[in-house]
Short mmCIF file of C-alpha atoms in Angstrom, two decimals:
data_model
loop_
_atom_site.label_atom_id
_atom_site.label_comp_id
_atom_site.label_asym_id
_atom_site.label_seq_id
_atom_site.Cartn_x
_atom_site.Cartn_y
_atom_site.Cartn_z
CA UNK A 1 48.54 -34.70 -8.10
CA UNK A 2 46.20 -37.61 -7.32
CA UNK A 3 45.76 -36.30 -3.74
CA UNK A 4 44.51 -32.84 -4.83
CA UNK A 5 42.36 -34.05 -7.71
CA UNK A 6 39.38 -35.45 -5.57
CA UNK A 7 39.51 -32.28 -3.48
CA UNK A 8 39.39 -30.18 -6.54
CA UNK A 9 36.37 -32.09 -7.85
CA UNK A 10 34.53 -31.50 -4.50
CA UNK A 11 35.28 -27.82 -4.37
CA UNK A 12 32.64 -26.53 -6.92
CA UNK A 13 29.93 -28.43 -4.87
CA UNK A 14 31.10 -26.97 -1.58
CA UNK A 15 31.32 -23.55 -3.04
CA UNK A 16 27.84 -23.86 -4.39
CA UNK A 17 26.52 -24.95 -1.11
CA UNK A 18 28.30 -22.14 0.61
CA UNK A 19 26.85 -19.60 -1.88
CA UNK A 20 23.33 -21.00 -1.31
CA UNK A 21 23.76 -20.68 2.35
CA UNK A 22 24.91 -17.13 2.18
CA UNK A 23 21.94 -16.46 -0.16
CA UNK A 24 19.36 -17.85 2.14
CA UNK A 25 20.95 -15.98 5.04
CA UNK A 26 20.66 -12.67 3.24
CA UNK A 27 17.10 -13.33 2.19
CA UNK A 28 16.27 -14.37 5.86
CA UNK A 29 17.71 -11.07 7.15
CA UNK A 30 15.77 -9.02 4.60
CA UNK A 31 12.53 -10.87 5.44
CA UNK A 32 13.10 -10.39 9.04
CA UNK A 33 13.53 -6.67 8.56
CA UNK A 34 10.29 -6.55 6.55
CA UNK A 35 8.49 -8.74 9.04
CA UNK A 36 9.22 -6.04 11.68
CA UNK A 37 7.55 -3.46 9.52
CA UNK A 38 4.49 -5.58 8.53
CA UNK A 39 3.97 -7.70 11.66
CA UNK A 40 5.16 -5.83 14.78
CA UNK A 41 2.20 -4.35 16.72
CA UNK A 42 -0.20 -5.45 14.02
CA UNK A 43 -3.26 -4.56 16.13
CA UNK A 44 -2.13 -0.92 16.59
CA UNK A 45 -4.22 1.84 15.26
CA UNK A 46 -8.03 2.24 14.80
CA UNK A 47 -10.40 -0.12 13.18
CA UNK A 48 -10.55 0.87 9.55
CA UNK A 49 -13.78 1.33 7.72
CA UNK A 50 -12.52 -0.96 4.95
CA UNK A 51 -12.05 -3.74 7.53
CA UNK A 52 -15.48 -3.34 9.22
CA UNK A 53 -17.52 -5.37 6.67
CA UNK A 54 -15.19 -8.29 6.04
CA UNK A 55 -14.49 -8.76 9.82
CA UNK A 56 -18.27 -8.42 10.64
CA UNK A 57 -19.10 -11.04 7.93
CA UNK A 58 -16.38 -13.41 9.26
CA UNK A 59 -17.90 -13.27 12.78
CA UNK A 60 -21.37 -13.91 11.35
CA UNK A 61 -20.05 -16.83 9.24
CA UNK A 62 -18.34 -18.34 12.32
CA UNK A 63 -21.64 -18.08 14.32
CA UNK A 64 -23.57 -19.60 11.40
CA UNK A 65 -20.97 -22.40 11.08
CA UNK A 66 -21.19 -23.23 14.85
CA UNK A 67 -25.00 -23.18 14.92
CA UNK A 68 -25.90 -25.15 11.75
CA UNK A 69 -22.53 -26.37 10.25
CA UNK A 70 -21.53 -25.59 6.64
CA UNK A 71 -24.64 -24.96 4.53
CA UNK A 72 -23.73 -23.59 1.12
CA UNK A 73 -27.08 -22.06 0.57
CA UNK A 74 -26.69 -19.90 3.74
CA UNK A 75 -22.88 -19.40 3.54
CA UNK A 76 -22.78 -17.83 0.08
CA UNK A 77 -24.85 -14.92 1.32
CA UNK A 78 -22.38 -14.13 3.99
CA UNK A 79 -19.11 -14.93 2.06
CA UNK A 80 -20.34 -12.96 -1.06
CA UNK A 81 -18.00 -11.65 -3.64
CA UNK A 82 -14.85 -12.04 -1.51
CA UNK A 83 -15.24 -15.41 0.26
CA UNK A 84 -11.51 -16.17 0.59
CA UNK A 85 -10.96 -12.92 2.53
CA UNK A 86 -13.81 -13.54 4.92
CA UNK A 87 -12.66 -17.22 5.52
CA UNK A 88 -9.08 -16.19 6.30
CA UNK A 89 -10.29 -13.51 8.79
CA UNK A 90 -12.62 -16.14 10.31
CA UNK A 91 -9.59 -18.41 10.56
CA UNK A 92 -7.68 -15.82 12.64
CA UNK A 93 -10.78 -15.22 14.89
CA UNK A 94 -11.31 -18.98 15.44
CA UNK A 95 -7.77 -19.36 16.70
CA UNK A 96 -8.75 -17.37 19.76
CA UNK A 97 -6.97 -14.15 18.67
CA UNK A 98 -9.20 -11.42 19.94
CA UNK A 99 -9.14 -7.92 18.56
CA UNK A 100 -7.63 -6.51 15.47
CA UNK A 101 -4.45 -8.41 15.84
CA UNK A 102 -6.24 -11.69 15.33
CA UNK A 103 -8.30 -10.36 12.40
CA UNK A 104 -5.18 -9.02 10.59
CA UNK A 105 -2.88 -11.86 11.37
CA UNK A 106 -3.74 -14.34 8.64
CA UNK A 107 -3.44 -11.80 5.86
CA UNK A 108 -0.27 -10.41 7.30
CA UNK A 109 1.29 -13.80 7.55
CA UNK A 110 0.41 -14.56 3.82
CA UNK A 111 2.13 -11.43 2.78
CA UNK A 112 5.26 -12.25 4.75
CA UNK A 113 5.22 -15.83 3.42
CA UNK A 114 4.96 -14.61 -0.13
CA UNK A 115 8.29 -12.78 -0.05
CA UNK A 116 10.30 -15.90 -1.12
CA UNK A 117 7.94 -16.11 -4.03
CA UNK A 118 8.87 -12.70 -5.15
CA UNK A 119 12.59 -13.56 -4.74
CA UNK A 120 12.24 -16.73 -6.75
CA UNK A 121 10.22 -14.94 -9.45
CA UNK A 122 12.92 -12.18 -9.81
CA UNK A 123 15.78 -14.78 -9.83
CA UNK A 124 14.04 -16.84 -12.41
CA UNK A 125 13.67 -13.90 -14.79
CA UNK A 126 17.14 -12.37 -14.30
CA UNK A 127 19.25 -15.24 -13.04
CA UNK A 128 20.96 -12.97 -10.40
CA UNK A 129 20.41 -13.43 -6.59
CA UNK A 130 21.38 -9.73 -5.96
CA UNK A 131 18.62 -8.61 -8.34
CA UNK A 132 16.17 -10.81 -6.63
CA UNK A 133 17.20 -9.62 -3.13
CA UNK A 134 16.91 -5.95 -4.08
CA UNK A 135 13.53 -6.66 -5.55
CA UNK A 136 12.34 -7.93 -2.13
CA UNK A 137 13.89 -4.84 -0.49
CA UNK A 138 12.11 -2.41 -2.80
CA UNK A 139 8.76 -4.16 -2.56
CA UNK A 140 8.94 -4.44 1.21
CA UNK A 141 9.72 -0.76 1.72
CA UNK A 142 6.98 0.63 -0.45
CA UNK A 143 4.36 2.54 1.41
CA UNK A 144 1.43 0.98 -0.50
CA UNK A 145 2.49 -2.49 0.22
CA UNK A 146 3.28 -1.91 3.84
CA UNK A 147 -0.12 -0.19 4.42
CA UNK A 148 -2.27 -2.95 2.80
CA UNK A 149 -0.18 -5.85 4.19
CA UNK A 150 -1.21 -4.75 7.66
CA UNK A 151 -4.91 -4.55 7.16
CA UNK A 152 -7.67 -7.16 6.96
CA UNK A 153 -9.01 -6.28 3.59
CA UNK A 154 -9.28 -7.85 0.11
CA UNK A 155 -6.59 -5.50 -1.17
CA UNK A 156 -4.14 -6.89 1.38
CA UNK A 157 -5.01 -10.37 0.12
CA UNK A 158 -4.37 -9.52 -3.43
CA UNK A 159 -0.81 -8.88 -2.83
CA UNK A 160 0.39 -12.42 -2.03
CA UNK A 161 -2.10 -13.93 -4.48
CA UNK A 162 -0.63 -11.88 -7.27
CA UNK A 163 2.90 -13.12 -6.43
CA UNK A 164 1.58 -16.64 -6.37
CA UNK A 165 -0.04 -16.11 -9.83
CA UNK A 166 3.04 -14.52 -11.28
CA UNK A 167 5.22 -17.31 -10.04
CA UNK A 168 2.88 -19.85 -11.52
CA UNK A 169 3.06 -18.02 -14.91
CA UNK A 170 6.75 -18.50 -15.00
CA UNK A 171 6.82 -22.10 -13.71
CA UNK A 172 4.28 -23.40 -16.18
CA UNK A 173 6.79 -22.40 -19.06
CA UNK A 174 9.14 -25.11 -17.79
CA UNK A 175 6.63 -27.69 -16.55
CA UNK A 176 3.13 -28.28 -17.82
CA UNK A 177 2.01 -29.28 -14.33
CA UNK A 178 2.33 -25.66 -13.54
CA UNK A 179 -0.74 -24.98 -15.57
CA UNK A 180 -2.81 -26.46 -12.79
CA UNK A 181 -1.14 -24.11 -10.17
CA UNK A 182 -1.79 -21.30 -12.54
CA UNK A 183 -5.53 -22.20 -12.62
CA UNK A 184 -5.69 -22.59 -8.82
CA UNK A 185 -4.00 -19.10 -8.31
CA UNK A 186 -6.44 -17.51 -10.66
CA UNK A 187 -9.20 -19.21 -8.70
CA UNK A 188 -7.90 -17.76 -5.46
CA UNK A 189 -7.85 -14.22 -7.11
CA UNK A 190 -11.32 -14.72 -8.49
CA UNK A 191 -12.54 -15.66 -4.98
CA UNK A 192 -11.07 -12.39 -3.80
CA UNK A 193 -11.71 -9.85 -6.53
CA UNK A 194 -12.84 -11.33 -9.73
CA UNK A 195 -12.06 -8.20 -11.77
CA UNK A 196 -8.50 -8.38 -10.87
CA UNK A 197 -8.46 -12.04 -11.79
CA UNK A 198 -9.85 -11.23 -15.27
CA UNK A 199 -7.16 -8.61 -15.94
CA UNK A 200 -4.31 -10.75 -14.65
CA UNK A 201 -5.48 -13.79 -16.55
CA UNK A 202 -5.58 -11.74 -19.83
CA UNK A 203 -2.19 -10.24 -19.19
CA UNK A 204 -0.71 -13.72 -18.36
CA UNK A 205 -1.92 -15.25 -21.52
CA UNK A 206 -0.52 -12.34 -23.59
CA UNK A 207 2.86 -12.84 -21.84
CA UNK A 208 2.87 -16.61 -22.53
CA UNK A 209 1.76 -16.12 -26.18
CA UNK A 210 4.72 -13.73 -26.57
CA UNK A 211 7.40 -15.64 -24.60
CA UNK A 212 6.34 -19.21 -25.05
CA UNK A 213 3.79 -19.55 -27.87
CA UNK A 214 4.10 -23.27 -28.13
CA UNK A 215 2.71 -23.57 -24.58
CA UNK A 216 -0.70 -22.24 -25.59
CA UNK A 217 -0.84 -24.80 -28.41
CA UNK A 218 -0.58 -27.68 -25.94
CA UNK A 219 -3.91 -29.32 -24.85
CA UNK A 220 -2.34 -30.31 -21.46
CA UNK A 221 -1.87 -26.67 -20.69
CA UNK A 222 -5.55 -25.74 -21.10
CA UNK A 223 -6.68 -28.88 -19.45
CA UNK A 224 -4.61 -28.08 -16.23
CA UNK A 225 -5.68 -24.40 -16.37
CA UNK A 226 -9.43 -25.48 -16.71
CA UNK A 227 -9.08 -27.96 -13.72
CA UNK A 228 -7.59 -25.21 -11.64
CA UNK A 229 -10.33 -22.83 -12.49
CA UNK A 230 -13.17 -25.22 -11.72
CA UNK A 231 -13.65 -24.05 -8.00
CA UNK A 232 -14.01 -20.45 -9.15
CA UNK A 233 -16.45 -21.34 -11.94
CA UNK A 234 -18.51 -23.52 -9.52
CA UNK A 235 -18.55 -20.78 -6.88
CA UNK A 236 -19.67 -17.89 -9.26
CA UNK A 237 -22.01 -20.21 -10.99
CA UNK A 238 -23.79 -21.04 -7.80
CA UNK A 239 -23.58 -17.43 -6.58
CA UNK A 240 -25.01 -15.87 -9.79
CA UNK A 241 -27.74 -18.58 -9.86
CA UNK A 242 -29.00 -17.72 -6.43
CA UNK A 243 -29.46 -13.97 -6.64
CA UNK A 244 -25.91 -12.83 -6.19
CA UNK A 245 -25.17 -12.08 -9.80
CA UNK A 246 -27.06 -10.13 -12.49
CA UNK A 247 -26.70 -6.37 -12.24
CA UNK A 248 -24.73 -6.60 -9.20
CA UNK A 249 -21.75 -7.62 -11.28
CA UNK A 250 -21.94 -4.38 -13.23
CA UNK A 251 -19.50 -1.79 -11.68
CA UNK A 252 -21.01 1.23 -10.07
CA UNK A 253 -20.32 4.53 -11.76
CA UNK A 254 -19.63 6.63 -8.80
CA UNK A 255 -16.53 4.73 -7.67
CA UNK A 256 -13.10 6.39 -7.11
CA UNK A 257 -10.80 5.53 -10.00
CA UNK A 258 -7.72 7.13 -8.61
CA UNK A 259 -7.41 5.57 -5.10
CA UNK A 260 -5.01 2.85 -6.27
CA UNK A 261 -2.79 5.07 -8.30
CA UNK A 262 -2.39 7.41 -5.26
CA UNK A 263 -0.66 4.49 -3.50
CA UNK A 264 1.81 4.06 -6.38
CA UNK A 265 2.57 7.71 -6.18
CA UNK A 266 3.07 7.47 -2.41
CA UNK A 267 5.68 4.72 -3.00
CA UNK A 268 7.56 6.92 -5.38
CA UNK A 269 10.97 7.05 -3.59
CA UNK A 270 11.49 3.35 -4.25
CA UNK A 271 9.45 2.80 -7.34
CA UNK A 272 10.70 5.99 -9.09
CA UNK A 273 13.47 3.90 -10.74
CA UNK A 274 10.92 1.80 -12.54
CA UNK A 275 10.61 4.48 -15.24
CA UNK A 276 14.28 3.71 -16.37
CA UNK A 277 13.57 -0.03 -15.98
CA UNK A 278 10.75 0.02 -18.53
CA UNK A 279 12.84 1.98 -20.89
CA UNK A 280 15.52 -0.76 -20.71
CA UNK A 281 12.88 -3.38 -21.09
CA UNK A 282 11.76 -1.72 -24.46
CA UNK A 283 15.23 -2.05 -25.69
CA UNK A 284 15.61 -5.69 -24.54
CA UNK A 285 12.42 -7.28 -25.85
CA UNK A 286 14.28 -10.47 -26.73
CA UNK A 287 14.71 -11.30 -23.03
CA UNK A 288 12.03 -12.88 -20.91
CA UNK A 289 12.34 -10.24 -18.12
CA UNK A 290 11.70 -7.46 -20.52
CA UNK A 291 8.61 -9.19 -21.87
CA UNK A 292 7.43 -9.91 -18.41
CA UNK A 293 7.74 -6.28 -17.44
CA UNK A 294 6.12 -4.93 -20.55
CA UNK A 295 3.12 -7.26 -20.22
CA UNK A 296 2.54 -7.37 -16.40
CA UNK A 297 3.61 -3.69 -16.06
CA UNK A 298 2.77 -1.86 -19.32
CA UNK A 299 -0.18 -3.92 -20.64
CA UNK A 300 -1.68 -4.45 -17.34
CA UNK A 301 -1.61 -0.68 -16.58
CA UNK A 302 -3.28 -0.01 -19.82
CA UNK A 303 -6.01 -2.63 -19.08
CA UNK A 304 -6.56 -0.98 -15.66
CA UNK A 305 -6.89 2.43 -17.19
CA UNK A 306 -9.38 1.09 -19.88
CA UNK A 307 -11.35 -1.08 -17.54
CA UNK A 308 -14.79 0.21 -16.58
CA UNK A 309 -14.20 -0.92 -12.98
CA UNK A 310 -12.64 1.04 -10.19
CA UNK A 311 -8.93 0.99 -10.13
CA UNK A 312 -8.38 0.69 -6.36
CA UNK A 313 -7.99 -3.09 -6.00
CA UNK A 314 -6.84 -3.45 -9.60
CA UNK A 315 -3.62 -1.46 -8.93
CA UNK A 316 -2.40 -3.92 -6.24
CA UNK A 317 -0.79 -6.39 -8.72
CA UNK A 318 1.41 -3.53 -10.11
CA UNK A 319 3.56 -3.36 -6.99
CA UNK A 320 5.61 -6.48 -7.92
CA UNK A 321 6.46 -5.76 -11.57
CA UNK A 322 7.26 -2.03 -10.63
CA UNK A 323 9.68 -3.21 -7.96
CA UNK A 324 11.40 -5.49 -10.41
CA UNK A 325 11.56 -2.79 -13.01
CA UNK A 326 13.12 -0.42 -10.49
CA UNK A 327 15.75 -2.97 -9.57
CA UNK A 328 16.60 -3.67 -13.27
CA UNK A 329 17.73 -0.18 -13.58
CA UNK A 330 19.35 -0.04 -10.06
CA UNK A 331 21.47 -3.21 -10.67
CA UNK A 332 23.23 -1.56 -13.56
CA UNK A 333 24.71 0.98 -11.23
CA UNK A 334 27.24 -1.61 -10.18
CA UNK A 335 28.78 -1.32 -13.71
CA UNK A 336 29.34 2.38 -14.13
CA UNK A 337 31.73 1.86 -16.94
CA UNK A 338 28.92 0.52 -19.16
CA UNK A 339 26.02 2.66 -18.02
CA UNK A 340 25.68 6.16 -16.63
CA UNK A 341 23.05 7.28 -14.09
CA UNK A 342 20.16 9.16 -15.79
CA UNK A 343 20.58 12.84 -15.22
CA UNK A 344 17.13 13.36 -13.83
CA UNK A 345 17.61 11.07 -10.83
CA UNK A 346 19.63 13.47 -8.67
CA UNK A 347 17.49 16.59 -9.36
CA UNK A 348 14.25 14.66 -8.64
CA UNK A 349 15.64 13.40 -5.17
CA UNK A 350 17.03 16.82 -4.41
CA UNK A 351 13.54 18.47 -5.16
CA UNK A 352 12.02 15.79 -3.00
CA UNK A 353 14.20 16.73 -0.19
CA UNK A 354 13.41 20.39 -0.56
CA UNK A 355 9.74 19.68 -0.56
CA UNK A 356 10.06 17.56 2.57
CA UNK A 357 11.75 20.49 4.28
CA UNK A 358 8.79 22.73 3.36
CA UNK A 359 6.52 20.13 4.88
CA UNK A 360 8.46 20.22 8.08
CA UNK A 361 7.74 23.93 8.41
CA UNK A 362 3.96 23.14 7.77
CA UNK A 363 3.85 20.47 10.50
CA UNK A 364 5.81 22.56 13.00
CA UNK A 365 3.70 25.73 12.49
CA UNK A 366 1.16 25.97 15.28
CA UNK A 367 -2.29 25.01 14.24
CA UNK A 368 -1.12 23.99 10.72
CA UNK A 369 -2.66 20.61 11.27
CA UNK A 370 -5.80 20.39 13.34
CA UNK A 371 -5.86 17.91 16.14
CA UNK A 372 -2.08 17.51 16.38
CA UNK A 373 -0.63 17.86 19.98
CA UNK A 374 2.95 18.84 20.59
CA UNK A 375 3.85 15.16 20.84
CA UNK A 376 2.41 14.44 17.35
CA UNK A 377 4.26 17.45 15.93
CA UNK A 378 7.58 16.25 17.32
CA UNK A 379 7.18 12.79 15.64
CA UNK A 380 6.02 14.37 12.49
CA UNK A 381 9.01 16.76 12.36
CA UNK A 382 11.37 13.93 13.28
CA UNK A 383 9.92 11.59 10.50
CA UNK A 384 10.07 14.34 7.81
CA UNK A 385 13.64 15.40 8.86
CA UNK A 386 14.82 11.71 8.52
CA UNK A 387 13.06 11.47 5.09
CA UNK A 388 14.63 14.77 3.91
CA UNK A 389 18.03 13.60 5.06
CA UNK A 390 17.61 10.34 3.24
CA UNK A 391 16.65 12.08 -0.02
CA UNK A 392 19.36 14.64 0.31
CA UNK A 393 22.12 12.00 0.88
CA UNK A 394 20.71 9.94 -2.01
CA UNK A 395 20.82 12.95 -4.40
CA UNK A 396 24.47 13.68 -3.30
CA UNK A 397 25.60 10.13 -4.04
CA UNK A 398 23.77 10.17 -7.29
CA UNK A 399 25.48 13.32 -8.32
CA UNK A 400 28.85 11.67 -7.45
CA UNK A 401 27.85 8.53 -9.42
CA UNK A 402 28.34 6.22 -6.35
CA UNK A 403 26.22 3.09 -6.09
CA UNK A 404 26.09 3.49 -2.28
CA UNK A 405 22.94 5.60 -2.79
CA UNK A 406 21.02 2.23 -2.97
CA UNK A 407 21.84 1.25 0.58
CA UNK A 408 21.32 4.82 1.78
CA UNK A 409 17.99 5.25 0.21
CA UNK A 410 16.32 1.96 1.18
CA UNK A 411 17.79 1.84 4.73
CA UNK A 412 16.54 5.32 5.25
CA UNK A 413 13.15 4.46 3.89
CA UNK A 414 12.98 1.36 6.27
CA UNK A 415 13.91 3.64 9.23
CA UNK A 416 11.10 6.19 8.19
CA UNK A 417 8.62 3.48 7.87
CA UNK A 418 9.57 1.98 11.20
CA UNK A 419 9.15 5.38 12.90
CA UNK A 420 5.78 5.86 11.14
CA UNK A 421 4.46 2.51 12.26
CA UNK A 422 5.76 2.47 15.83
CA UNK A 423 4.84 6.03 16.83
CA UNK A 424 1.54 7.88 17.28
CA UNK A 425 1.82 8.92 13.67
CA UNK A 426 0.45 5.56 12.50
CA UNK A 427 -2.90 6.00 14.15
CA UNK A 428 -3.08 9.50 12.83
CA UNK A 429 -2.30 8.30 9.37
CA UNK A 430 -4.91 5.50 9.60
CA UNK A 431 -7.52 7.98 10.75
CA UNK A 432 -6.74 10.25 7.84
CA UNK A 433 -7.00 7.45 5.25
CA UNK A 434 -10.06 6.11 7.12
CA UNK A 435 -11.90 9.45 6.53
CA UNK A 436 -10.78 9.41 2.88
CA UNK A 437 -12.12 5.93 2.28
CA UNK A 438 -15.20 6.36 4.39
CA UNK A 439 -17.21 7.83 1.37
CA UNK A 440 -18.16 5.58 -1.49
CA UNK A 441 -14.63 4.69 -2.67
CA UNK A 442 -13.60 1.86 -4.93
CA UNK A 443 -12.60 -0.48 -2.11
CA UNK A 444 -15.72 0.28 -0.20
CA UNK A 445 -17.89 -0.55 -3.29
CA UNK A 446 -16.11 -3.96 -3.70
CA UNK A 447 -17.01 -4.82 -0.11
CA UNK A 448 -20.58 -3.72 -0.32
CA UNK A 449 -21.26 -6.50 -2.79
CA UNK A 450 -21.30 -8.86 0.18
CA UNK A 451 -24.71 -7.61 1.14
CA UNK A 452 -26.34 -9.28 -1.73
CA UNK A 453 -28.55 -12.12 -0.72
CA UNK A 454 -32.09 -13.30 -0.38
#
């Protein structure tokens, strides 16, 4: 008995270390799969209209830096409303990476490095590693996130900064030192897109007032938050005082308010389950994860709709809470005795499969899409056929109440995205979106604010 007791005492620690090793191994494999989507052939495709201005400003800023050194009075006119984006692109250019690959590399790397933050955020809220891992899977296979994570634009930078901010919101509930991190993350958001920082800051305070009200009554919290916000306050104070503010901060009226929501719609196959997740959150408001979703998903969406600013960049922070909401509903499929699948899931995926088959006919029809050669039609038919098969198999498994539909759906979406990104279809897709964004859309208006100067 005495010989087995020490071994028994050591067993829980060994088991915990083994579980942690498996947990990190699974996360690493998922991040590797997403890295292939986001990072492989990063310079492929045309130069986007939304990338033209920040890349050009980064080159000018590097030339000015090399000629005269850092001069704040001259630099602010080049860096403008989104200084952090320009500086990061300039960093990629200064490392000797020529072409689009170097311009897009810093923002792409930040998006990849932010995936563990999403994992930690989901695990903190739910306490389950499987939920956190599936959240990363859903987030990484959404069309909107994949698109913007591969481009050198402020929209792509908002994605990792949002994850940093949301993680800081959760961390400061346990440690008051997190308030400084919260302020710094808001500063980074404000130096990228100040309208998004305003809405996220408002939503974060609402969540903390609901979930941890005593925190907002602590002077140390406000002191740390204020210290973290000082760089943003200093930058915007200097920028506004030297001709960059005034009426330029008033949003333009002809901006496109629907561009961001279209990316949410394009990511529907994975984010569709978020509808059920928010329904469950309304019924579980005593839990922190439910309050988090209702604030950063529901309240934030309402603020975006009511905001006088264009909704393109403002919608970027919704991808993370929507992914978590989708997984909240998906994770319950592992307990079929306690919860039945919603009846509308199977018909929706079945209808999506039928619509995709109709699109195959449109792509294959000669002359249906101008400018498509036979090779492009082949890749288009192959992509749509794979998507239709994925949706059909998902609908079949849902009708049979089998949880294997999760693996089938997201593995199929990964394969479809891989085919899109590593075939001529990606350049065609970028050309199409480039033409759509070339007029005065919301993102274009955000970038044109860089031209303000003496």
